[in-house]
mmCIF file of N, CA and C in Angstrom:
data_model
loop_
_atom_site.group_PDB
_atom_site.id
_atom_site.type_symbol
_atom_site.label_atom_id
_atom_site.label_comp_id
_atom_site.label_asym_id
_atom_site.label_seq_id
_atom_site.Cartn_x
_atom_site.Cartn_y
_atom_site.Cartn_z
ATOM 1 N N TYR A 1 -87.169 -5.719 -19.821
ATOM 2 C CA TYR A 1 -85.807 -6.134 -19.173
ATOM 3 C C TYR A 1 -84.933 -4.833 -19.545
ATOM 4 N N GLY A 2 -84.066 -4.697 -18.506
ATOM 5 C CA GLY A 2 -82.835 -3.658 -18.871
ATOM 6 C C GLY A 2 -83.516 -2.174 -18.507
ATOM 7 N N ASN A 3 -82.725 -1.340 -19.184
ATOM 8 C CA ASN A 3 -83.069 0.173 -18.971
ATOM 9 C C ASN A 3 -83.035 0.656 -20.236
ATOM 10 N N PRO A 4 -84.190 0.710 -21.061
ATOM 11 C CA PRO A 4 -84.215 1.009 -22.672
ATOM 12 C C PRO A 4 -83.940 2.583 -22.602
ATOM 13 N N ASP A 5 -84.239 3.367 -21.676
ATOM 14 C CA ASP A 5 -84.025 4.804 -21.779
ATOM 15 C C ASP A 5 -82.654 5.298 -21.341
ATOM 16 N N THR A 6 -81.713 4.323 -20.958
ATOM 17 C CA THR A 6 -80.454 4.631 -20.553
ATOM 18 C C THR A 6 -79.390 4.023 -21.489
ATOM 19 N N SER A 7 -78.481 5.030 -21.832
ATOM 20 C CA SER A 7 -77.420 4.615 -22.779
ATOM 21 C C SER A 7 -76.500 3.539 -22.230
ATOM 22 N N SER A 8 -76.105 2.589 -23.200
ATOM 23 C CA SER A 8 -75.268 1.595 -22.899
ATOM 24 C C SER A 8 -73.712 1.879 -23.357
ATOM 25 N N GLU A 9 -73.552 3.097 -23.853
ATOM 26 C CA GLU A 9 -72.258 3.629 -24.211
ATOM 27 C C GLU A 9 -71.280 3.855 -23.093
ATOM 28 N N LEU A 10 -70.033 3.554 -23.085
ATOM 29 C CA LEU A 10 -69.104 3.944 -22.047
ATOM 30 C C LEU A 10 -69.086 5.122 -21.682
ATOM 31 N N GLN A 11 -69.307 5.760 -20.403
ATOM 32 C CA GLN A 11 -69.361 7.216 -20.148
ATOM 33 C C GLN A 11 -68.382 7.652 -19.255
ATOM 34 N N ALA A 12 -67.582 6.647 -18.551
ATOM 35 C CA ALA A 12 -66.493 7.224 -17.697
ATOM 36 C C ALA A 12 -65.603 5.842 -17.617
ATOM 37 N N VAL A 13 -64.312 6.221 -17.261
ATOM 38 C CA VAL A 13 -63.306 5.003 -17.009
ATOM 39 C C VAL A 13 -62.726 5.246 -15.772
ATOM 40 N N ILE A 14 -62.470 4.172 -14.878
ATOM 41 C CA ILE A 14 -61.648 4.131 -13.744
ATOM 42 C C ILE A 14 -60.652 3.135 -13.874
ATOM 43 N N ALA A 15 -59.384 3.478 -14.187
ATOM 44 C CA ALA A 15 -58.256 2.570 -14.438
ATOM 45 C C ALA A 15 -57.245 2.455 -13.315
ATOM 46 N N TYR A 16 -57.125 1.353 -12.845
ATOM 47 C CA TYR A 16 -56.184 1.157 -11.701
ATOM 48 C C TYR A 16 -54.984 0.123 -12.189
ATOM 49 N N PHE A 17 -53.730 0.610 -12.219
ATOM 50 C CA PHE A 17 -52.598 -0.031 -12.545
ATOM 51 C C PHE A 17 -52.673 -0.885 -13.599
ATOM 52 N N GLY A 18 -53.265 -0.390 -14.918
ATOM 53 C CA GLY A 18 -53.374 -1.141 -16.129
ATOM 54 C C GLY A 18 -52.225 -1.209 -16.976
ATOM 55 N N CYS A 19 -52.359 -2.334 -17.867
ATOM 56 C CA CYS A 19 -51.111 -2.630 -18.651
ATOM 57 C C CYS A 19 -52.004 -1.898 -20.065
ATOM 58 N N HIS A 20 -51.273 -0.944 -20.575
ATOM 59 C CA HIS A 20 -51.742 -0.141 -21.516
ATOM 60 C C HIS A 20 -50.815 -0.147 -22.865
ATOM 61 N N ASP A 21 -49.592 -0.411 -22.486
ATOM 62 C CA ASP A 21 -48.483 -0.315 -23.765
ATOM 63 C C ASP A 21 -47.740 -1.686 -23.911
ATOM 64 N N ILE A 22 -48.192 -2.496 -24.672
ATOM 65 C CA ILE A 22 -47.093 -3.651 -24.989
ATOM 66 C C ILE A 22 -46.387 -3.555 -26.066
ATOM 67 N N SER A 23 -46.408 -2.356 -26.705
ATOM 68 C CA SER A 23 -45.504 -2.323 -28.031
ATOM 69 C C SER A 23 -44.186 -2.197 -27.525
ATOM 70 N N ARG A 24 -43.683 -1.943 -26.399
ATOM 71 C CA ARG A 24 -42.281 -1.881 -25.918
ATOM 72 C C ARG A 24 -41.966 -2.896 -24.659
ATOM 73 N N ASP A 25 -40.737 -3.410 -24.608
ATOM 74 C CA ASP A 25 -40.472 -4.128 -23.561
ATOM 75 C C ASP A 25 -40.847 -3.546 -22.363
ATOM 76 N N PHE A 26 -41.216 -4.326 -21.222
ATOM 77 C CA PHE A 26 -41.451 -3.849 -19.961
ATOM 78 C C PHE A 26 -40.086 -3.422 -19.487
ATOM 79 N N GLY A 27 -39.111 -4.122 -19.502
ATOM 80 C CA GLY A 27 -37.886 -3.967 -19.121
ATOM 81 C C GLY A 27 -37.168 -2.443 -19.240
ATOM 82 N N ASP A 28 -37.628 -2.071 -20.478
ATOM 83 C CA ASP A 28 -37.005 -0.752 -20.784
ATOM 84 C C ASP A 28 -37.892 0.384 -19.708
ATOM 85 N N TYR A 29 -39.022 0.324 -19.381
ATOM 86 C CA TYR A 29 -39.727 1.189 -18.390
ATOM 87 C C TYR A 29 -38.970 1.019 -17.142
ATOM 88 N N TYR A 30 -38.678 -0.362 -16.540
ATOM 89 C CA TYR A 30 -38.126 -0.526 -15.452
ATOM 90 C C TYR A 30 -36.697 0.012 -15.224
ATOM 91 N N ALA A 31 -36.016 -0.270 -16.520
ATOM 92 C CA ALA A 31 -34.644 0.590 -16.366
ATOM 93 C C ALA A 31 -34.708 2.107 -16.266
ATOM 94 N N GLU A 32 -35.654 2.671 -16.748
ATOM 95 C CA GLU A 32 -35.843 4.181 -16.492
ATOM 96 C C GLU A 32 -36.160 4.630 -15.156
ATOM 97 N N SER A 33 -37.134 3.622 -14.524
ATOM 98 C CA SER A 33 -37.462 3.897 -13.251
ATOM 99 C C SER A 33 -36.751 3.543 -12.075
ATOM 100 N N GLY A 34 -36.030 2.380 -12.383
ATOM 101 C CA GLY A 34 -35.163 1.902 -11.231
ATOM 102 C C GLY A 34 -36.009 0.921 -10.357
ATOM 103 N N VAL A 35 -37.237 0.656 -10.539
ATOM 104 C CA VAL A 35 -38.085 -0.412 -9.996
ATOM 105 C C VAL A 35 -37.700 -1.753 -10.448
ATOM 106 N N LYS A 36 -37.482 -2.703 -9.406
ATOM 107 C CA LYS A 36 -37.145 -4.096 -9.792
ATOM 108 C C LYS A 36 -38.405 -4.793 -10.213
ATOM 109 N N CYS A 37 -38.381 -5.255 -11.527
ATOM 110 C CA CYS A 37 -39.529 -6.135 -11.967
ATOM 111 C C CYS A 37 -39.813 -7.372 -11.386
ATOM 112 N N ILE A 38 -40.939 -8.016 -11.185
ATOM 113 C CA ILE A 38 -41.199 -9.249 -10.713
ATOM 114 C C ILE A 38 -41.594 -10.063 -11.977
ATOM 115 N N PRO A 39 -40.904 -10.962 -12.411
ATOM 116 C CA PRO A 39 -41.223 -11.586 -13.558
ATOM 117 C C PRO A 39 -42.455 -12.620 -13.513
ATOM 118 N N LEU A 40 -43.320 -12.420 -14.262
ATOM 119 C CA LEU A 40 -44.613 -13.241 -14.071
ATOM 120 C C LEU A 40 -44.302 -14.648 -15.081
ATOM 121 N N ARG A 41 -43.770 -15.635 -14.707
ATOM 122 C CA ARG A 41 -43.416 -16.741 -15.321
ATOM 123 C C ARG A 41 -44.122 -18.009 -14.745
ATOM 124 N N VAL A 42 -44.644 -18.781 -15.652
ATOM 125 C CA VAL A 42 -45.166 -20.242 -15.218
ATOM 126 C C VAL A 42 -44.141 -21.308 -15.848
ATOM 127 N N GLU A 43 -43.622 -22.092 -15.106
ATOM 128 C CA GLU A 43 -42.442 -23.004 -15.497
ATOM 129 C C GLU A 43 -43.118 -23.833 -16.560
ATOM 130 N N GLY A 44 -42.267 -23.869 -17.807
ATOM 131 C CA GLY A 44 -42.714 -24.539 -19.105
ATOM 132 C C GLY A 44 -43.594 -23.498 -20.048
ATOM 133 N N GLN A 45 -43.956 -22.535 -19.468
ATOM 134 C CA GLN A 45 -44.745 -21.668 -20.435
ATOM 135 C C GLN A 45 -44.061 -20.571 -20.900
ATOM 136 N N PRO A 46 -44.387 -19.917 -21.995
ATOM 137 C CA PRO A 46 -43.817 -18.644 -22.472
ATOM 138 C C PRO A 46 -44.179 -17.402 -21.723
ATOM 139 N N SER A 47 -43.374 -16.540 -21.388
ATOM 140 C CA SER A 47 -43.783 -15.321 -20.690
ATOM 141 C C SER A 47 -44.602 -14.551 -21.326
ATOM 142 N N PHE A 48 -45.196 -13.627 -20.509
ATOM 143 C CA PHE A 48 -46.163 -12.506 -21.184
ATOM 144 C C PHE A 48 -45.303 -11.826 -22.454
ATOM 145 N N GLU A 49 -44.021 -11.265 -22.018
ATOM 146 C CA GLU A 49 -43.117 -10.660 -22.903
ATOM 147 C C GLU A 49 -42.868 -11.455 -24.457
ATOM 148 N N GLN A 50 -42.553 -12.966 -24.072
ATOM 149 C CA GLN A 50 -42.310 -13.767 -25.259
ATOM 150 C C GLN A 50 -43.541 -13.685 -26.212
ATOM 151 N N MET A 51 -44.885 -13.980 -25.457
ATOM 152 C CA MET A 51 -45.912 -13.896 -26.191
ATOM 153 C C MET A 51 -46.162 -12.682 -26.999
ATOM 154 N N ALA A 52 -45.975 -11.618 -26.526
ATOM 155 C CA ALA A 52 -46.359 -10.343 -26.951
ATOM 156 C C ALA A 52 -45.405 -9.691 -27.990
ATOM 157 N N PHE A 53 -44.055 -10.137 -27.617
ATOM 158 C CA PHE A 53 -42.996 -9.366 -28.411
ATOM 159 C C PHE A 53 -42.429 -10.407 -29.504
ATOM 160 N N ASN A 54 -42.458 -11.715 -29.190
ATOM 161 C CA ASN A 54 -41.801 -12.622 -30.053
ATOM 162 C C ASN A 54 -42.698 -13.753 -30.593
ATOM 163 N N ASN A 55 -43.862 -13.265 -30.966
ATOM 164 C CA ASN A 55 -44.821 -14.262 -31.412
ATOM 165 C C ASN A 55 -44.652 -14.258 -32.915
ATOM 166 N N GLU A 56 -44.100 -15.384 -33.338
ATOM 167 C CA GLU A 56 -43.776 -15.247 -34.894
ATOM 168 C C GLU A 56 -45.048 -15.600 -35.607
ATOM 169 N N SER A 57 -46.087 -16.150 -35.097
ATOM 170 C CA SER A 57 -47.317 -16.421 -35.958
ATOM 171 C C SER A 57 -48.289 -15.105 -36.000
ATOM 172 N N ALA A 58 -47.748 -14.173 -35.051
ATOM 173 C CA ALA A 58 -48.618 -12.925 -35.325
ATOM 174 C C ALA A 58 -47.637 -11.714 -34.776
ATOM 175 N N PRO A 59 -46.777 -11.274 -35.879
ATOM 176 C CA PRO A 59 -45.761 -10.462 -35.325
ATOM 177 C C PRO A 59 -46.132 -9.099 -35.066
ATOM 178 N N ASN A 60 -47.306 -8.680 -35.507
ATOM 179 C CA ASN A 60 -47.896 -7.378 -35.346
ATOM 180 C C ASN A 60 -48.920 -7.379 -34.194
ATOM 181 N N LEU A 61 -48.871 -8.273 -33.513
ATOM 182 C CA LEU A 61 -49.998 -8.332 -32.405
ATOM 183 C C LEU A 61 -49.889 -7.323 -31.446
ATOM 184 N N ALA A 62 -48.566 -6.912 -31.052
ATOM 185 C CA ALA A 62 -48.692 -5.844 -29.824
ATOM 186 C C ALA A 62 -49.373 -4.615 -30.144
ATOM 187 N N PRO A 63 -49.206 -3.919 -31.211
ATOM 188 C CA PRO A 63 -49.989 -2.734 -31.387
ATOM 189 C C PRO A 63 -51.264 -2.790 -31.565
ATOM 190 N N LEU A 64 -51.944 -4.058 -31.743
ATOM 191 C CA LEU A 64 -53.326 -4.163 -31.555
ATOM 192 C C LEU A 64 -53.855 -4.365 -30.408
ATOM 193 N N CYS A 65 -53.079 -4.824 -29.454
ATOM 194 C CA CYS A 65 -53.492 -4.996 -27.978
ATOM 195 C C CYS A 65 -53.263 -3.600 -27.115
ATOM 196 N N CYS A 66 -52.709 -2.592 -27.739
ATOM 197 C CA CYS A 66 -52.511 -1.385 -26.841
ATOM 198 C C CYS A 66 -53.682 -0.590 -26.865
ATOM 199 N N PRO A 67 -54.260 -0.356 -25.780
ATOM 200 C CA PRO A 67 -55.489 0.382 -25.766
ATOM 201 C C PRO A 67 -55.346 1.896 -26.245
ATOM 202 N N PHE A 68 -54.330 2.258 -25.865
ATOM 203 C CA PHE A 68 -54.098 3.897 -26.410
ATOM 204 C C PHE A 68 -54.196 4.149 -27.749
ATOM 205 N N ASN A 69 -54.099 2.986 -28.536
ATOM 206 C CA ASN A 69 -54.167 2.969 -30.103
ATOM 207 C C ASN A 69 -55.588 3.212 -30.699
ATOM 208 N N TYR A 70 -56.569 2.979 -29.545
ATOM 209 C CA TYR A 70 -57.912 3.230 -29.991
ATOM 210 C C TYR A 70 -58.658 4.317 -29.193
ATOM 211 N N ILE A 71 -57.817 5.084 -28.711
ATOM 212 C CA ILE A 71 -58.377 6.694 -28.288
ATOM 213 C C ILE A 71 -58.895 7.406 -29.277
ATOM 214 N N THR A 72 -60.120 7.811 -29.230
ATOM 215 C CA THR A 72 -60.662 8.845 -30.355
ATOM 216 C C THR A 72 -61.152 9.933 -29.458
ATOM 217 N N LYS A 73 -61.730 10.947 -30.155
ATOM 218 C CA LYS A 73 -62.455 12.183 -29.640
ATOM 219 C C LYS A 73 -63.467 11.830 -28.712
ATOM 220 N N SER A 74 -64.040 10.846 -28.825
ATOM 221 C CA SER A 74 -65.228 10.465 -28.167
ATOM 222 C C SER A 74 -65.020 9.627 -26.804
ATOM 223 N N PHE A 75 -63.807 9.439 -26.578
ATOM 224 C CA PHE A 75 -63.252 8.621 -25.458
ATOM 225 C C PHE A 75 -63.785 9.443 -24.195
ATOM 226 N N PRO A 76 -64.390 8.633 -23.345
ATOM 227 C CA PRO A 76 -65.100 9.142 -22.257
ATOM 228 C C PRO A 76 -64.027 9.777 -21.163
ATOM 229 N N PRO A 77 -64.282 10.633 -20.025
ATOM 230 C CA PRO A 77 -63.509 11.016 -19.154
ATOM 231 C C PRO A 77 -62.975 9.778 -18.294
ATOM 232 N N ALA A 78 -61.635 9.805 -17.915
ATOM 233 C CA ALA A 78 -60.938 8.767 -17.366
ATOM 234 C C ALA A 78 -60.198 9.319 -15.877
ATOM 235 N N ILE A 79 -60.074 8.441 -15.035
ATOM 236 C CA ILE A 79 -59.306 8.600 -13.862
ATOM 237 C C ILE A 79 -58.450 7.435 -13.789
ATOM 238 N N ILE A 80 -57.091 7.810 -13.546
ATOM 239 C CA ILE A 80 -56.142 6.736 -13.823
ATOM 240 C C ILE A 80 -55.358 6.829 -12.632
ATOM 241 N N LEU A 81 -55.247 5.590 -11.771
ATOM 242 C CA LEU A 81 -54.416 5.478 -10.454
ATOM 243 C C LEU A 81 -53.340 4.349 -10.773
ATOM 244 N N HIS A 82 -52.066 4.692 -10.312
ATOM 245 C CA HIS A 82 -50.993 3.689 -10.641
ATOM 246 C C HIS A 82 -50.118 4.061 -9.256
ATOM 247 N N GLY A 83 -49.286 2.958 -8.957
ATOM 248 C CA GLY A 83 -48.235 3.146 -8.055
ATOM 249 C C GLY A 83 -46.876 3.322 -8.824
ATOM 250 N N ILE A 84 -46.061 4.226 -8.259
ATOM 251 C CA ILE A 84 -44.876 4.247 -8.880
ATOM 252 C C ILE A 84 -43.776 3.121 -8.801
ATOM 253 N N ILE A 85 -44.100 2.278 -7.568
ATOM 254 C CA ILE A 85 -43.252 1.170 -7.349
ATOM 255 C C ILE A 85 -43.801 -0.165 -7.861
ATOM 256 N N ASP A 86 -44.784 -0.098 -8.656
ATOM 257 C CA ASP A 86 -45.574 -1.346 -9.320
ATOM 258 C C ASP A 86 -44.358 -2.267 -9.926
ATOM 259 N N ALA A 87 -44.271 -3.173 -9.602
ATOM 260 C CA ALA A 87 -43.022 -4.188 -10.257
ATOM 261 C C ALA A 87 -43.659 -5.319 -11.038
ATOM 262 N N ILE A 88 -45.191 -5.077 -11.301
ATOM 263 C CA ILE A 88 -45.775 -5.942 -12.358
ATOM 264 C C ILE A 88 -46.024 -5.243 -13.622
ATOM 265 N N VAL A 89 -46.854 -4.041 -13.402
ATOM 266 C CA VAL A 89 -46.989 -3.057 -14.594
ATOM 267 C C VAL A 89 -46.392 -1.917 -14.563
ATOM 268 N N PRO A 90 -45.419 -1.381 -15.146
ATOM 269 C CA PRO A 90 -44.590 -0.259 -14.883
ATOM 270 C C PRO A 90 -45.711 1.112 -14.915
ATOM 271 N N TYR A 91 -45.458 1.796 -14.073
ATOM 272 C CA TYR A 91 -46.430 2.868 -13.843
ATOM 273 C C TYR A 91 -46.600 3.847 -15.213
ATOM 274 N N GLN A 92 -45.314 3.821 -16.037
ATOM 275 C CA GLN A 92 -45.376 4.642 -17.298
ATOM 276 C C GLN A 92 -46.481 4.281 -18.125
ATOM 277 N N HIS A 93 -47.089 2.977 -18.036
ATOM 278 C CA HIS A 93 -48.214 2.767 -18.919
ATOM 279 C C HIS A 93 -49.450 3.697 -18.575
ATOM 280 N N SER A 94 -49.547 3.964 -17.337
ATOM 281 C CA SER A 94 -50.741 4.819 -17.108
ATOM 282 C C SER A 94 -50.411 6.279 -17.590
ATOM 283 N N VAL A 95 -49.090 6.751 -17.417
ATOM 284 C CA VAL A 95 -48.748 8.092 -17.869
ATOM 285 C C VAL A 95 -48.915 8.180 -19.196
ATOM 286 N N ILE A 96 -48.591 7.407 -20.070
ATOM 287 C CA ILE A 96 -48.704 7.244 -21.585
ATOM 288 C C ILE A 96 -50.336 7.276 -21.896
ATOM 289 N N LEU A 97 -51.075 6.483 -21.288
ATOM 290 C CA LEU A 97 -52.445 6.454 -21.379
ATOM 291 C C LEU A 97 -53.111 7.852 -21.049
ATOM 292 N N ALA A 98 -52.779 8.570 -20.152
ATOM 293 C CA ALA A 98 -53.299 9.823 -19.831
ATOM 294 C C ALA A 98 -52.959 10.750 -20.695
ATOM 295 N N GLU A 99 -51.410 10.748 -21.086
ATOM 296 C CA GLU A 99 -50.969 11.709 -22.196
ATOM 297 C C GLU A 99 -51.790 11.530 -23.329
ATOM 298 N N LYS A 100 -51.944 10.327 -23.927
ATOM 299 C CA LYS A 100 -52.698 9.948 -25.228
ATOM 300 C C LYS A 100 -54.074 10.578 -25.005
ATOM 301 N N ILE A 101 -54.691 10.357 -23.963
ATOM 302 C CA ILE A 101 -56.213 10.803 -23.829
ATOM 303 C C ILE A 101 -56.159 12.262 -23.921
ATOM 304 N N LYS A 102 -55.288 13.023 -23.299
ATOM 305 C CA LYS A 102 -55.297 14.516 -23.178
ATOM 306 C C LYS A 102 -54.912 14.898 -24.725
ATOM 307 N N GLU A 103 -54.052 14.349 -25.312
ATOM 308 C CA GLU A 103 -53.664 14.684 -26.752
ATOM 309 C C GLU A 103 -54.731 14.802 -27.536
ATOM 310 N N VAL A 104 -55.531 13.526 -27.539
ATOM 311 C CA VAL A 104 -56.539 13.339 -28.588
ATOM 312 C C VAL A 104 -57.869 14.041 -28.116
ATOM 313 N N CYS A 105 -58.271 14.209 -26.812
ATOM 314 C CA CYS A 105 -59.499 14.538 -26.306
ATOM 315 C C CYS A 105 -59.392 16.057 -25.630
ATOM 316 N N GLY A 106 -58.239 16.434 -25.093
ATOM 317 C CA GLY A 106 -58.247 17.514 -24.271
ATOM 318 C C GLY A 106 -57.626 17.296 -23.010
ATOM 319 N N GLU A 107 -57.122 18.311 -22.301
ATOM 320 C CA GLU A 107 -56.598 18.272 -21.016
ATOM 321 C C GLU A 107 -57.417 17.854 -19.921
ATOM 322 N N ASP A 108 -58.831 18.249 -19.999
ATOM 323 C CA ASP A 108 -59.711 17.928 -18.867
ATOM 324 C C ASP A 108 -60.257 16.473 -18.929
ATOM 325 N N ARG A 109 -59.851 15.643 -20.116
ATOM 326 C CA ARG A 109 -60.632 14.384 -20.412
ATOM 327 C C ARG A 109 -59.837 13.138 -19.446
ATOM 328 N N ALA A 110 -58.573 13.474 -18.958
ATOM 329 C CA ALA A 110 -57.818 12.327 -18.094
ATOM 330 C C ALA A 110 -57.378 12.901 -16.822
ATOM 331 N N GLU A 111 -57.485 12.221 -15.747
ATOM 332 C CA GLU A 111 -56.895 12.849 -14.505
ATOM 333 C C GLU A 111 -56.191 11.505 -14.028
ATOM 334 N N LEU A 112 -54.764 11.765 -13.979
ATOM 335 C CA LEU A 112 -53.806 10.826 -13.349
ATOM 336 C C LEU A 112 -53.230 11.093 -12.040
ATOM 337 N N HIS A 113 -53.230 9.961 -11.353
ATOM 338 C CA HIS A 113 -52.925 10.063 -9.967
ATOM 339 C C HIS A 113 -51.981 8.886 -9.736
ATOM 340 N N LEU A 114 -50.677 9.363 -9.531
ATOM 341 C CA LEU A 114 -49.665 8.526 -9.219
ATOM 342 C C LEU A 114 -49.190 8.417 -7.790
ATOM 343 N N TYR A 115 -48.869 7.292 -7.255
ATOM 344 C CA TYR A 115 -48.467 7.144 -5.898
ATOM 345 C C TYR A 115 -47.144 6.668 -5.460
ATOM 346 N N GLU A 116 -46.331 7.370 -4.982
ATOM 347 C CA GLU A 116 -44.960 7.073 -4.614
ATOM 348 C C GLU A 116 -44.848 5.662 -3.853
ATOM 349 N N ASP A 117 -45.605 5.543 -3.114
ATOM 350 C CA ASP A 117 -45.523 4.277 -2.212
ATOM 351 C C ASP A 117 -46.299 3.092 -2.369
ATOM 352 N N ARG A 118 -47.104 3.110 -3.574
ATOM 353 C CA ARG A 118 -47.917 1.958 -3.693
ATOM 354 C C ARG A 118 -47.494 0.972 -4.862
ATOM 355 N N ASN A 119 -47.524 -0.352 -4.736
ATOM 356 C CA ASN A 119 -47.145 -1.320 -5.838
ATOM 357 C C ASN A 119 -48.435 -1.565 -6.472
ATOM 358 N N HIS A 120 -48.362 -2.901 -7.189
ATOM 359 C CA HIS A 120 -49.367 -3.388 -7.920
ATOM 360 C C HIS A 120 -50.486 -3.885 -6.935
ATOM 361 N N GLU A 121 -51.719 -3.601 -7.370
ATOM 362 C CA GLU A 121 -52.705 -4.157 -6.230
ATOM 363 C C GLU A 121 -52.574 -3.753 -4.878
ATOM 364 N N ASP A 122 -51.894 -2.853 -4.549
ATOM 365 C CA ASP A 122 -51.674 -2.313 -3.144
ATOM 366 C C ASP A 122 -53.033 -2.246 -2.394
ATOM 367 N N ILE A 123 -52.914 -2.419 -1.194
ATOM 368 C CA ILE A 123 -54.174 -2.518 -0.470
ATOM 369 C C ILE A 123 -54.601 -1.056 -0.334
ATOM 370 N N ASP A 124 -53.831 -0.116 -0.324
ATOM 371 C CA ASP A 124 -54.275 1.228 -0.254
ATOM 372 C C ASP A 124 -55.024 1.778 -1.342
ATOM 373 N N PHE A 125 -55.009 1.041 -2.535
ATOM 374 C CA PHE A 125 -56.086 1.358 -3.559
ATOM 375 C C PHE A 125 -57.459 1.073 -3.155
ATOM 376 N N LEU A 126 -57.565 0.346 -2.080
ATOM 377 C CA LEU A 126 -59.131 0.117 -1.472
ATOM 378 C C LEU A 126 -59.322 0.891 -0.238
ATOM 379 N N SER A 127 -58.486 2.040 -0.087
ATOM 380 C CA SER A 127 -58.795 2.832 1.050
ATOM 381 C C SER A 127 -60.010 3.866 0.734
ATOM 382 N N GLU A 128 -60.342 4.383 1.943
ATOM 383 C CA GLU A 128 -61.346 5.331 1.825
ATOM 384 C C GLU A 128 -60.990 6.427 0.876
ATOM 385 N N GLU A 129 -59.767 6.753 0.844
ATOM 386 C CA GLU A 129 -59.235 7.902 0.309
ATOM 387 C C GLU A 129 -59.406 7.583 -1.264
ATOM 388 N N SER A 130 -58.825 6.516 -1.626
ATOM 389 C CA SER A 130 -58.959 6.096 -3.149
ATOM 390 C C SER A 130 -60.634 6.088 -3.652
ATOM 391 N N SER A 131 -61.262 5.454 -2.778
ATOM 392 C CA SER A 131 -62.587 5.094 -3.055
ATOM 393 C C SER A 131 -63.419 6.674 -3.181
ATOM 394 N N ASP A 132 -62.989 7.409 -2.289
ATOM 395 C CA ASP A 132 -63.615 8.965 -2.409
ATOM 396 C C ASP A 132 -63.322 9.624 -3.660
ATOM 397 N N LEU A 133 -62.061 9.490 -3.930
ATOM 398 C CA LEU A 133 -61.371 10.088 -5.224
ATOM 399 C C LEU A 133 -62.274 9.593 -6.372
ATOM 400 N N CYS A 134 -62.407 8.425 -6.508
ATOM 401 C CA CYS A 134 -63.249 7.805 -7.587
ATOM 402 C C CYS A 134 -64.577 8.216 -7.566
ATOM 403 N N VAL A 135 -65.363 8.299 -6.623
ATOM 404 C CA VAL A 135 -66.643 8.581 -6.273
ATOM 405 C C VAL A 135 -66.781 10.096 -6.575
ATOM 406 N N GLU A 136 -65.954 10.998 -6.260
ATOM 407 C CA GLU A 136 -65.915 12.302 -6.586
ATOM 408 C C GLU A 136 -65.744 12.484 -8.114
ATOM 409 N N PHE A 137 -65.067 11.641 -8.787
ATOM 410 C CA PHE A 137 -64.903 11.777 -10.124
ATOM 411 C C PHE A 137 -66.002 11.432 -10.754
ATOM 412 N N LEU A 138 -66.731 10.482 -10.453
ATOM 413 C CA LEU A 138 -68.300 9.941 -11.149
ATOM 414 C C LEU A 138 -69.098 10.905 -10.779
ATOM 415 N N ASP A 139 -69.176 11.555 -9.663
ATOM 416 C CA ASP A 139 -70.005 12.668 -9.414
ATOM 417 C C ASP A 139 -69.754 13.801 -10.413
ATOM 418 N N ARG A 140 -68.534 14.318 -10.575
ATOM 419 C CA ARG A 140 -68.301 15.271 -11.758
ATOM 420 C C ARG A 140 -68.875 14.795 -13.017
ATOM 421 N N VAL A 141 -68.402 13.581 -13.442
ATOM 422 C CA VAL A 141 -68.709 13.098 -14.533
ATOM 423 C C VAL A 141 -70.144 13.096 -14.952
ATOM 424 N N PHE A 142 -70.982 12.681 -13.957
ATOM 425 C CA PHE A 142 -72.249 12.591 -14.099
ATOM 426 C C PHE A 142 -73.147 13.800 -13.489
ATOM 427 N N GLY A 143 -72.463 15.071 -13.245
ATOM 428 C CA GLY A 143 -73.086 16.204 -12.821
ATOM 429 C C GLY A 143 -73.819 16.085 -11.560
ATOM 430 N N ARG A 144 -73.464 15.163 -10.647
ATOM 431 C CA ARG A 144 -74.071 15.096 -9.240
ATOM 432 C C ARG A 144 -73.550 16.253 -8.285
ATOM 433 N N LYS A 145 -72.331 16.948 -8.906
ATOM 434 C CA LYS A 145 -71.704 17.778 -7.602
ATOM 435 C C LYS A 145 -71.065 18.871 -8.575
#
């Protein structure tokens, strides 16, 4: 069963519009960029921000949930794509992730692509252009080109 001769270690990362920094209130990022935030609220339930930042039972939860706090020298090559007008996850999350990877692993380990006209889960992320970009990245990582 499986592929015993193939490593199961993470060898590449493709990150689309991900939430990477919950140590800071999202509103701060939106204020900086001028993008209008779409609040993700379910009536009667605490918001994501309330759970992450005002959790009295686990006040130090936010830093533990930030992926960039776990980047080590062995972090694999990453391509990160994010839309600047993302109204759900601020694009700065991807900028911070790319900067952290480059700081820890070197400039060539992270490739950041920001799109002026794309929102969160924008259909253009499924375009042939975006797909080709990711395939070319994987080809480079795995030495196919």
